[in-house]
Amino acid sequence: MTRAAGERGNHRGAWGNQGDCENRGDCGRQGDYGHRGGCGRQGGSGNRGGWGSRGDWAELLRISALFTVPGDALAGAAAVGRGPNRGTALAVCASLCLYEAGMALNDWADRDIDAIERPGRPLPSGRIAPAAALAAATGLTAAGLACAAAAGRPALATATALAGTVWAYDLGLKNTLAGPPTMAATRALDLLLGAAATAPTAPRPAAVGSAGGAPRLAAVRTTPAALRPAAVASAPSTPRPAGVRSALRPALRPAVLLGAHTLAVTEVSRREAVGGSSAAPLAALAVGTAIAWTATRRPSRSANPAARRPAPDVGAGHRTRPVSRVAAVAGAVLAGGYAATIARPLAHAALNPSPYLLQRAVGSGIRAVIPLQAVLASRAGAHRTAAGLLALMPVARRLSRKVSAT
């Protein structure tokens, strides 16, 4: 998810993949959710009726970058102490749709620039019509929101905020000072989408019965305890699921960590085409080190109510187990793997902030998204989820050799 000097260093896209240039062409503008960069295939200028082939759409949508997306929702589900369930699957589908919507929208928004700098891209080459790309972005956004709506109102609200952030980034914010924070927000919101879709929410109080059309529950609430029937006064209260805000609270910290990683790598990518100072790589290295250290810290039981009630970490709706000593060691190993993925390239870029080395550092930041997601899932007790995420890395690397992620 190397290299090659880029035409410009502006971070492209609408999400957190910052611009893996590995095995790419000669244009290094980076991004994710509309990821830019390697010119990839330069030929193919012939117009194919404006709709292109499957290969053209694979290039436009950068399908090899999709493997960095499912881990957001899975890490969010683990953060709220739940195993993957129907809501998690819908959140993953929504994330994938919104991610690809950002890819198509970004190429549509940059079609005039690409006609000069990268004429081999699907839109400027005429293989795919701009109207088709815009239609795809609109349709994918609608599909993503529909998937989120099927997961519940909290998920729909989160997905709506995510979609708005994606469109705002691609259509105006990417080249401003607000670009990197906006990119970071998309990744954080994507993790929260998985948490919102997975976590149970409190149902509305149901009437126990009625007398003369008035619910008995209302009578119990308004009647003094001394006048209530003994059976009603002594009836045990039934525990209810936590509200949306309290259910999502444990997911805020991992969302911040994922967003911080995205922000740091995005800042590096803004200077990757022309080179720059060592400040951005050094800052990203410090942020990555801090994230790795924080990820090894045991989550507070008071911050995650789900950890108070241990249960298997597999199966729909099951809560995750509290962190054991073995799990802590596994988390430390995963955090070390995450740090190792980004440390060396960033150190080289800090020593020599040339376009080539900056692009290598950005590529390492993209690859590090998956192990970071695995770290966050393992930290919450979802060790099988973490192992599954790590299994995506070789698949993503192999596919990236055929279809550029940039």
Tab-separated table of C-alpha atoms in Angstrom:
chain	number	residue	atom	x	y	z
A	1	MET	CA	0.000	0.000	0.000
A	2	THR	CA	6.961	3.030	-3.788
A	3	ARG	CA	7.549	5.216	-4.831
A	4	ALA	CA	8.382	7.664	-7.628
A	5	ALA	CA	8.480	11.355	-7.386
A	6	GLY	CA	5.089	12.964	-7.469
A	7	GLU	CA	3.794	15.923	-9.350
A	8	ARG	CA	2.367	17.586	-6.268
A	9	GLY	CA	2.195	16.649	-2.621
A	10	ASN	CA	-1.353	17.601	-1.803
A	11	HIS	CA	-3.058	14.826	0.068
A	12	ARG	CA	-5.925	13.549	-1.969
A	13	GLY	CA	-9.020	11.645	-1.199
A	14	ALA	CA	-11.691	11.461	1.370
A	15	TRP	CA	-10.396	9.141	4.035
A	16	GLY	CA	-7.412	7.976	5.901
A	17	ASN	CA	-5.247	6.147	3.334
A	18	GLN	CA	-2.589	8.705	2.841
A	19	GLY	CA	-0.935	7.630	-0.310
A	20	ASP	CA	0.916	4.408	-0.516
A	21	CYS	CA	3.080	4.818	-3.554
A	22	GLU	CA	4.526	1.361	-3.578
A	23	ASN	CA	5.021	-0.085	-7.044
A	24	ARG	CA	3.282	2.855	-8.620
A	25	GLY	CA	3.691	5.218	-11.509
A	26	ASP	CA	5.243	8.645	-11.449
A	27	CYS	CA	2.649	10.854	-9.819
A	28	GLY	CA	2.673	10.852	-6.072
A	29	ARG	CA	-0.332	12.861	-4.919
A	30	GLN	CA	-1.791	10.898	-2.129
A	31	GLY	CA	-5.018	10.225	-0.359
A	32	ASP	CA	-7.652	7.812	0.743
A	33	TYR	CA	-11.355	8.091	0.166
A	34	GLY	CA	-10.394	9.562	-3.129
A	35	HIS	CA	-6.776	8.517	-2.887
A	36	ARG	CA	-4.493	10.092	-5.424
A	37	GLY	CA	-1.028	9.323	-6.568
A	38	GLY	CA	0.661	7.008	-8.968
A	39	CYS	CA	-0.364	7.635	-12.495
A	40	GLY	CA	-0.604	3.923	-12.898
A	41	ARG	CA	-1.552	3.043	-16.451
A	42	GLN	CA	-0.838	5.884	-18.777
A	43	GLY	CA	-2.242	4.511	-21.942
A	44	GLY	CA	-5.758	3.766	-22.863
A	45	SER	CA	-6.801	7.170	-24.117
A	46	GLY	CA	-9.513	5.748	-26.250
A	47	ASN	CA	-13.056	6.574	-25.262
A	48	ARG	CA	-15.144	3.503	-24.524
A	49	GLY	CA	-18.519	5.110	-24.539
A	50	GLY	CA	-17.998	6.891	-21.224
A	51	TRP	CA	-18.615	3.870	-18.978
A	52	GLY	CA	-15.319	2.040	-19.321
A	53	SER	CA	-14.473	-1.534	-18.421
A	54	ARG	CA	-14.197	-3.343	-15.120
A	55	GLY	CA	-10.479	-2.650	-15.113
A	56	ASP	CA	-11.111	1.059	-15.612
A	57	TRP	CA	-13.472	1.159	-12.634
A	58	ALA	CA	-11.052	-0.863	-10.536
A	59	GLU	CA	-8.430	1.785	-11.289
A	60	LEU	CA	-10.822	4.659	-10.607
A	61	LEU	CA	-12.073	3.200	-7.321
A	62	ARG	CA	-8.647	1.894	-6.285
A	63	ILE	CA	-10.057	-1.375	-5.028
A	64	SER	CA	-6.763	-2.510	-3.536
A	65	ALA	CA	-7.164	0.176	-0.857
A	66	LEU	CA	-10.457	-1.314	0.323
A	67	PHE	CA	-8.670	-3.673	2.705
A	68	THR	CA	-7.942	-0.789	5.064
A	69	VAL	CA	-11.677	-0.129	5.541
A	70	PRO	CA	-13.376	-3.128	7.273
A	71	GLY	CA	-11.057	-2.898	10.277
A	72	ASP	CA	-12.529	0.464	11.252
A	73	ALA	CA	-15.973	-0.976	11.917
A	74	LEU	CA	-14.569	-4.134	13.514
A	75	ALA	CA	-12.362	-2.108	15.860
A	76	GLY	CA	-15.377	0.018	16.748
A	77	ALA	CA	-17.423	-3.069	17.549
A	78	ALA	CA	-14.641	-4.412	19.755
A	79	ALA	CA	-14.340	-1.074	21.528
A	80	VAL	CA	-17.940	-1.230	22.759
A	81	GLY	CA	-17.415	-4.769	24.024
A	82	ARG	CA	-19.446	-6.607	21.418
A	83	GLY	CA	-18.642	-9.287	18.907
A	84	PRO	CA	-19.399	-8.708	15.227
A	85	ASN	CA	-23.114	-8.936	14.519
A	86	ARG	CA	-25.604	-7.905	11.863
A	87	GLY	CA	-25.101	-4.240	12.669
A	88	THR	CA	-21.341	-4.597	12.275
A	89	ALA	CA	-21.757	-6.191	8.841
A	90	LEU	CA	-24.034	-3.351	7.756
A	91	ALA	CA	-21.504	-0.828	9.056
A	92	VAL	CA	-18.745	-2.473	7.018
A	93	CYS	CA	-20.919	-2.323	3.894
A	94	ALA	CA	-21.720	1.330	4.577
A	95	SER	CA	-18.039	2.132	5.085
A	96	LEU	CA	-17.010	0.436	1.853
A	97	CYS	CA	-19.679	2.295	-0.110
A	98	LEU	CA	-18.761	5.675	1.353
A	99	TYR	CA	-15.073	4.987	0.837
A	100	GLU	CA	-15.547	4.240	-2.841
A	101	ALA	CA	-17.894	7.202	-3.177
A	102	GLY	CA	-15.017	9.384	-2.026
A	103	MET	CA	-12.694	7.800	-4.567
A	104	ALA	CA	-15.047	8.496	-7.486
A	105	LEU	CA	-15.938	11.963	-6.242
A	106	ASN	CA	-12.308	12.932	-5.848
A	107	ASP	CA	-11.457	12.023	-9.437
A	108	TRP	CA	-14.506	13.930	-10.625
A	109	ALA	CA	-13.510	17.025	-8.648
A	110	ASP	CA	-9.899	16.861	-9.918
A	111	ARG	CA	-10.622	15.986	-13.527
A	112	ASP	CA	-9.283	19.307	-14.879
A	113	ILE	CA	-6.047	19.041	-12.899
A	114	ASP	CA	-5.623	15.408	-13.888
A	115	ALA	CA	-6.064	16.329	-17.570
A	116	ILE	CA	-2.779	18.237	-17.279
A	117	GLU	CA	-0.835	16.268	-14.694
A	118	ARG	CA	-2.117	12.717	-15.172
A	119	PRO	CA	-3.872	12.325	-18.511
A	120	GLY	CA	-3.777	8.540	-18.204
A	121	ARG	CA	-6.328	8.451	-15.362
A	122	PRO	CA	-9.757	7.016	-16.316
A	123	LEU	CA	-11.569	10.380	-16.477
A	124	PRO	CA	-9.115	12.585	-18.414
A	125	SER	CA	-8.309	9.724	-20.784
A	126	GLY	CA	-11.979	9.441	-21.693
A	127	ARG	CA	-12.338	5.848	-20.569
A	128	ILE	CA	-14.945	6.878	-18.009
A	129	ALA	CA	-17.134	9.942	-18.429
A	130	PRO	CA	-17.151	12.532	-15.618
A	131	ALA	CA	-20.933	12.193	-15.380
A	132	ALA	CA	-20.553	8.451	-14.786
A	133	ALA	CA	-18.047	9.049	-11.989
A	134	LEU	CA	-20.328	11.620	-10.338
A	135	ALA	CA	-23.282	9.266	-10.674
A	136	ALA	CA	-21.232	6.488	-9.088
A	137	ALA	CA	-20.241	8.758	-6.183
A	138	THR	CA	-23.861	9.753	-5.633
A	139	GLY	CA	-25.155	6.201	-5.878
A	140	LEU	CA	-22.490	4.788	-3.579
A	141	THR	CA	-23.204	7.494	-1.016
A	142	ALA	CA	-26.902	6.655	-1.103
A	143	ALA	CA	-26.124	2.952	-0.792
A	144	GLY	CA	-23.862	3.593	2.178
A	145	LEU	CA	-26.522	5.616	3.956
A	146	ALA	CA	-29.107	2.929	3.217
A	147	CYS	CA	-26.888	0.273	4.800
A	148	ALA	CA	-26.377	2.472	7.834
A	149	ALA	CA	-30.115	3.127	8.105
A	150	ALA	CA	-30.708	-0.622	8.239
A	151	ALA	CA	-28.375	-0.755	11.242
A	152	GLY	CA	-30.393	1.783	13.214
A	153	ARG	CA	-30.745	5.504	13.802
A	154	PRO	CA	-27.428	5.987	15.636
A	155	ALA	CA	-25.580	4.352	12.747
A	156	LEU	CA	-27.452	6.459	10.193
A	157	ALA	CA	-26.619	9.655	12.068
A	158	THR	CA	-22.931	8.716	12.185
A	159	ALA	CA	-22.867	7.692	8.522
A	160	THR	CA	-24.533	10.959	7.535
A	161	ALA	CA	-21.795	12.902	9.307
A	162	LEU	CA	-19.185	10.720	7.619
A	163	ALA	CA	-20.694	11.212	4.165
A	164	GLY	CA	-20.856	14.971	4.693
A	165	THR	CA	-17.207	15.011	5.719
A	166	VAL	CA	-16.201	12.990	2.646
A	167	TRP	CA	-17.998	15.318	0.250
A	168	ALA	CA	-16.744	18.446	2.005
A	169	TYR	CA	-13.168	17.192	1.811
A	170	ASP	CA	-13.274	16.257	-1.856
A	171	LEU	CA	-15.134	19.351	-3.031
A	172	GLY	CA	-13.270	22.055	-1.177
A	173	LEU	CA	-11.249	21.280	1.943
A	174	LYS	CA	-8.505	18.967	0.706
A	175	ASN	CA	-6.081	21.751	-0.250
A	176	THR	CA	-6.745	23.955	2.770
A	177	LEU	CA	-5.432	23.944	6.317
A	178	ALA	CA	-8.582	22.061	7.279
A	179	GLY	CA	-7.689	19.214	4.927
A	180	PRO	CA	-5.643	16.996	7.277
A	181	PRO	CA	-8.050	17.364	10.245
A	182	THR	CA	-10.959	16.585	7.941
A	183	MET	CA	-9.197	13.490	6.655
A	184	ALA	CA	-8.548	12.407	10.234
A	185	ALA	CA	-12.206	12.957	11.094
A	186	THR	CA	-13.332	10.577	8.361
A	187	ARG	CA	-11.342	7.699	9.850
A	188	ALA	CA	-12.495	8.466	13.368
A	189	LEU	CA	-16.126	8.664	12.247
A	190	ASP	CA	-15.786	5.378	10.402
A	191	LEU	CA	-14.706	3.627	13.586
A	192	LEU	CA	-17.575	5.247	15.470
A	193	LEU	CA	-19.939	4.034	12.745
A	194	GLY	CA	-18.986	0.456	13.548
A	195	ALA	CA	-19.499	1.107	17.247
A	196	ALA	CA	-22.883	2.783	16.731
A	197	ALA	CA	-24.135	-0.010	14.480
A	198	THR	CA	-22.991	-2.767	16.843
A	199	ALA	CA	-23.806	-1.424	20.295
A	200	PRO	CA	-27.292	-2.080	21.700
A	201	THR	CA	-29.435	0.930	22.506
A	202	ALA	CA	-32.025	1.390	25.222
A	203	PRO	CA	-35.582	0.580	24.105
A	204	ARG	CA	-38.500	2.812	24.957
A	205	PRO	CA	-40.260	1.930	28.212
A	206	ALA	CA	-43.177	-0.362	27.492
A	207	ALA	CA	-46.472	-0.211	29.339
A	208	VAL	CA	-46.921	-3.112	31.748
A	209	GLY	CA	-50.641	-3.053	31.350
A	210	SER	CA	-53.558	-0.638	31.187
A	211	ALA	CA	-56.621	0.218	33.179
A	212	GLY	CA	-59.130	2.543	31.613
A	213	GLY	CA	-56.690	3.313	28.806
A	214	ALA	CA	-53.900	4.535	31.129
A	215	PRO	CA	-50.690	2.484	31.231
A	216	ARG	CA	-50.024	0.914	34.603
A	217	LEU	CA	-46.370	1.979	34.368
A	218	ALA	CA	-47.430	5.615	34.424
A	219	ALA	CA	-49.515	4.989	37.512
A	220	VAL	CA	-46.586	3.409	39.280
A	221	ARG	CA	-44.400	6.407	38.522
A	222	THR	CA	-46.900	8.934	39.874
A	223	THR	CA	-48.159	6.984	42.857
A	224	PRO	CA	-46.344	7.408	46.206
A	225	ALA	CA	-44.484	4.328	47.317
A	226	ALA	CA	-46.608	3.974	50.455
A	227	LEU	CA	-49.773	3.663	48.359
A	228	ARG	CA	-48.396	1.224	45.802
A	229	PRO	CA	-49.336	-2.459	45.960
A	230	ALA	CA	-46.659	-4.515	47.659
A	231	ALA	CA	-46.104	-6.627	44.543
A	232	VAL	CA	-45.486	-3.538	42.436
A	233	ALA	CA	-43.384	-1.696	45.011
A	234	SER	CA	-41.098	-4.671	45.538
A	235	ALA	CA	-40.819	-5.717	41.891
A	236	PRO	CA	-37.181	-5.799	40.781
A	237	SER	CA	-36.197	-3.387	38.046
A	238	THR	CA	-35.182	-4.886	34.713
A	239	PRO	CA	-31.767	-3.725	33.503
A	240	ARG	CA	-31.810	-2.003	30.175
A	241	PRO	CA	-29.060	-1.480	27.612
A	242	ALA	CA	-27.099	1.723	27.920
A	243	GLY	CA	-28.042	4.800	25.922
A	244	VAL	CA	-26.319	5.689	22.702
A	245	ARG	CA	-23.871	8.147	24.228
A	246	SER	CA	-22.766	5.894	27.044
A	247	ALA	CA	-22.538	2.920	24.675
A	248	LEU	CA	-20.255	4.814	22.306
A	249	ARG	CA	-18.046	6.333	24.998
A	250	PRO	CA	-15.536	3.423	25.009
A	251	ALA	CA	-15.053	3.872	21.251
A	252	LEU	CA	-13.949	7.498	21.515
A	253	ARG	CA	-10.394	6.711	22.561
A	254	PRO	CA	-9.606	4.278	19.720
A	255	ALA	CA	-11.279	6.692	17.305
A	256	VAL	CA	-8.945	9.445	18.475
A	257	LEU	CA	-5.912	7.178	18.073
A	258	LEU	CA	-6.911	6.200	14.539
A	259	GLY	CA	-7.609	9.820	13.684
A	260	ALA	CA	-4.251	10.925	15.109
A	261	HIS	CA	-2.431	8.396	12.928
A	262	THR	CA	-4.329	9.581	9.870
A	263	LEU	CA	-3.609	13.227	10.653
A	264	ALA	CA	0.122	12.609	11.074
A	265	VAL	CA	0.476	10.699	7.804
A	266	THR	CA	-1.643	13.237	5.933
A	267	GLU	CA	0.663	16.042	7.049
A	268	VAL	CA	3.644	14.126	5.674
A	269	SER	CA	1.873	13.536	2.369
A	270	ARG	CA	1.302	17.232	1.748
A	271	ARG	CA	5.013	17.717	0.967
A	272	GLU	CA	5.827	14.395	-0.611
A	273	ALA	CA	5.892	15.597	-4.214
A	274	VAL	CA	8.361	18.445	-3.803
A	275	GLY	CA	10.174	17.500	-0.622
A	276	GLY	CA	10.314	19.595	2.501
A	277	SER	CA	11.649	19.866	6.006
A	278	SER	CA	12.124	17.124	8.547
A	279	ALA	CA	9.416	18.546	10.796
A	280	ALA	CA	6.481	16.536	9.424
A	281	PRO	CA	8.236	13.125	9.447
A	282	LEU	CA	9.585	13.754	12.945
A	283	ALA	CA	6.141	14.781	14.181
A	284	ALA	CA	4.585	11.702	12.575
A	285	LEU	CA	7.230	9.500	14.163
A	286	ALA	CA	6.480	11.004	17.577
A	287	VAL	CA	2.736	10.541	17.056
A	288	GLY	CA	3.195	6.932	15.947
A	289	THR	CA	5.356	6.185	18.979
A	290	ALA	CA	2.782	7.741	21.288
A	291	ILE	CA	-0.011	5.736	19.642
A	292	ALA	CA	1.945	2.493	20.012
A	293	TRP	CA	2.605	3.218	23.679
A	294	THR	CA	-1.002	4.201	24.351
A	295	ALA	CA	-2.268	1.078	22.602
A	296	THR	CA	-0.346	-1.093	25.060
A	297	ARG	CA	-2.088	0.512	28.019
A	298	ARG	CA	-4.825	-1.579	29.539
A	299	PRO	CA	-8.248	0.028	28.973
A	300	SER	CA	-9.995	1.232	32.098
A	301	ARG	CA	-12.777	-1.030	33.284
A	302	SER	CA	-14.736	1.988	34.400
A	303	ALA	CA	-14.415	3.469	30.907
A	304	ASN	CA	-15.668	0.287	29.282
A	305	PRO	CA	-18.657	-1.162	31.150
A	306	ALA	CA	-18.634	-4.175	28.840
A	307	ALA	CA	-15.359	-5.313	30.343
A	308	ARG	CA	-17.027	-5.815	33.721
A	309	ARG	CA	-19.003	-8.795	32.470
A	310	PRO	CA	-16.625	-11.279	30.856
A	311	ALA	CA	-17.915	-13.586	28.153
A	312	PRO	CA	-16.586	-15.180	24.988
A	313	ASP	CA	-15.258	-12.782	22.393
A	314	VAL	CA	-16.913	-14.561	19.499
A	315	GLY	CA	-20.448	-14.811	18.271
A	316	ALA	CA	-23.002	-12.125	17.612
A	317	GLY	CA	-23.803	-10.005	20.609
A	318	HIS	CA	-21.258	-11.532	22.979
A	319	ARG	CA	-19.125	-9.283	25.107
A	320	THR	CA	-15.376	-9.406	24.949
A	321	ARG	CA	-13.180	-10.807	27.672
A	322	PRO	CA	-11.218	-8.567	29.978
A	323	VAL	CA	-7.555	-8.169	29.133
A	324	SER	CA	-5.430	-11.028	30.472
A	325	ARG	CA	-1.667	-11.180	30.813
A	326	VAL	CA	-1.349	-13.160	27.586
A	327	ALA	CA	-3.602	-10.664	25.825
A	328	ALA	CA	-1.478	-7.816	27.140
A	329	VAL	CA	1.622	-9.446	25.679
A	330	ALA	CA	-0.161	-9.990	22.373
A	331	GLY	CA	-1.221	-6.339	22.364
A	332	ALA	CA	2.351	-5.228	22.989
A	333	VAL	CA	3.585	-7.385	20.115
A	334	LEU	CA	0.942	-5.962	17.784
A	335	ALA	CA	1.785	-2.429	18.874
A	336	GLY	CA	5.437	-3.156	18.197
A	337	GLY	CA	4.539	-4.384	14.725
A	338	TYR	CA	2.597	-1.203	14.075
A	339	ALA	CA	5.516	0.932	15.244
A	340	ALA	CA	7.981	-1.064	13.161
A	341	THR	CA	5.856	-0.531	10.056
A	342	ILE	CA	6.136	3.250	10.264
A	343	ALA	CA	9.328	3.941	12.235
A	344	ARG	CA	12.103	3.190	9.747
A	345	PRO	CA	10.600	4.946	6.691
A	346	LEU	CA	9.732	8.011	8.776
A	347	ALA	CA	13.226	8.121	10.250
A	348	HIS	CA	14.748	7.966	6.763
A	349	ALA	CA	12.414	10.742	5.594
A	350	ALA	CA	13.377	12.867	8.576
A	351	LEU	CA	17.075	12.477	7.762
A	352	ASN	CA	16.522	13.187	4.082
A	353	PRO	CA	13.069	14.680	3.319
A	354	SER	CA	13.261	14.044	-0.420
A	355	PRO	CA	10.109	13.265	-2.416
A	356	TYR	CA	11.131	9.634	-2.804
A	357	LEU	CA	11.652	9.024	0.910
A	358	LEU	CA	8.607	11.048	1.911
A	359	GLN	CA	6.471	8.910	-0.381
A	360	ARG	CA	7.916	5.768	1.146
A	361	ALA	CA	7.011	7.109	4.580
A	362	VAL	CA	3.471	7.826	3.439
A	363	GLY	CA	3.208	4.316	2.030
A	364	SER	CA	4.263	2.851	5.346
A	365	GLY	CA	1.586	4.944	7.034
A	366	ILE	CA	-1.059	3.420	4.811
A	367	ARG	CA	0.086	-0.103	5.491
A	368	ALA	CA	0.141	0.673	9.199
A	369	VAL	CA	-3.616	1.317	9.275
A	370	ILE	CA	-4.380	-2.405	9.283
A	371	PRO	CA	-2.029	-3.370	12.159
A	372	LEU	CA	-3.275	-0.349	14.095
A	373	GLN	CA	-6.840	-1.584	13.705
A	374	ALA	CA	-5.673	-4.995	14.895
A	375	VAL	CA	-4.000	-3.381	17.912
A	376	LEU	CA	-7.189	-1.538	18.841
A	377	ALA	CA	-9.306	-4.679	18.482
A	378	SER	CA	-6.891	-6.785	20.524
A	379	ARG	CA	-6.694	-4.092	23.184
A	380	ALA	CA	-10.466	-4.381	23.592
A	381	GLY	CA	-10.242	-8.173	23.897
A	382	ALA	CA	-11.289	-9.120	20.353
A	383	HIS	CA	-8.200	-11.204	19.601
A	384	ARG	CA	-9.736	-13.269	16.817
A	385	THR	CA	-10.853	-10.096	15.100
A	386	ALA	CA	-7.289	-8.801	15.372
A	387	ALA	CA	-5.909	-11.979	13.821
A	388	GLY	CA	-8.397	-11.748	10.968
A	389	LEU	CA	-7.395	-8.166	10.250
A	390	LEU	CA	-3.722	-9.070	10.097
A	391	ALA	CA	-4.589	-11.736	7.531
A	392	LEU	CA	-5.760	-8.964	5.196
A	393	MET	CA	-2.287	-7.459	4.865
A	394	PRO	CA	-0.738	-9.971	2.414
A	395	VAL	CA	-3.937	-10.020	0.359
A	396	ALA	CA	-3.943	-6.239	0.102
A	397	ARG	CA	-0.268	-6.177	-0.834
A	398	ARG	CA	-0.764	-8.747	-3.568
A	399	LEU	CA	-3.756	-6.937	-5.062
A	400	SER	CA	-1.916	-3.621	-4.967
A	401	ARG	CA	0.557	-5.033	-7.471
A	402	LYS	CA	-2.264	-5.371	-9.983
A	403	VAL	CA	-4.386	-2.308	-9.170
A	404	SER	CA	-2.773	0.808	-7.777
A	405	ALA	CA	-4.084	2.038	-4.443
A	406	THR	CA	-2.979	5.541	-5.321
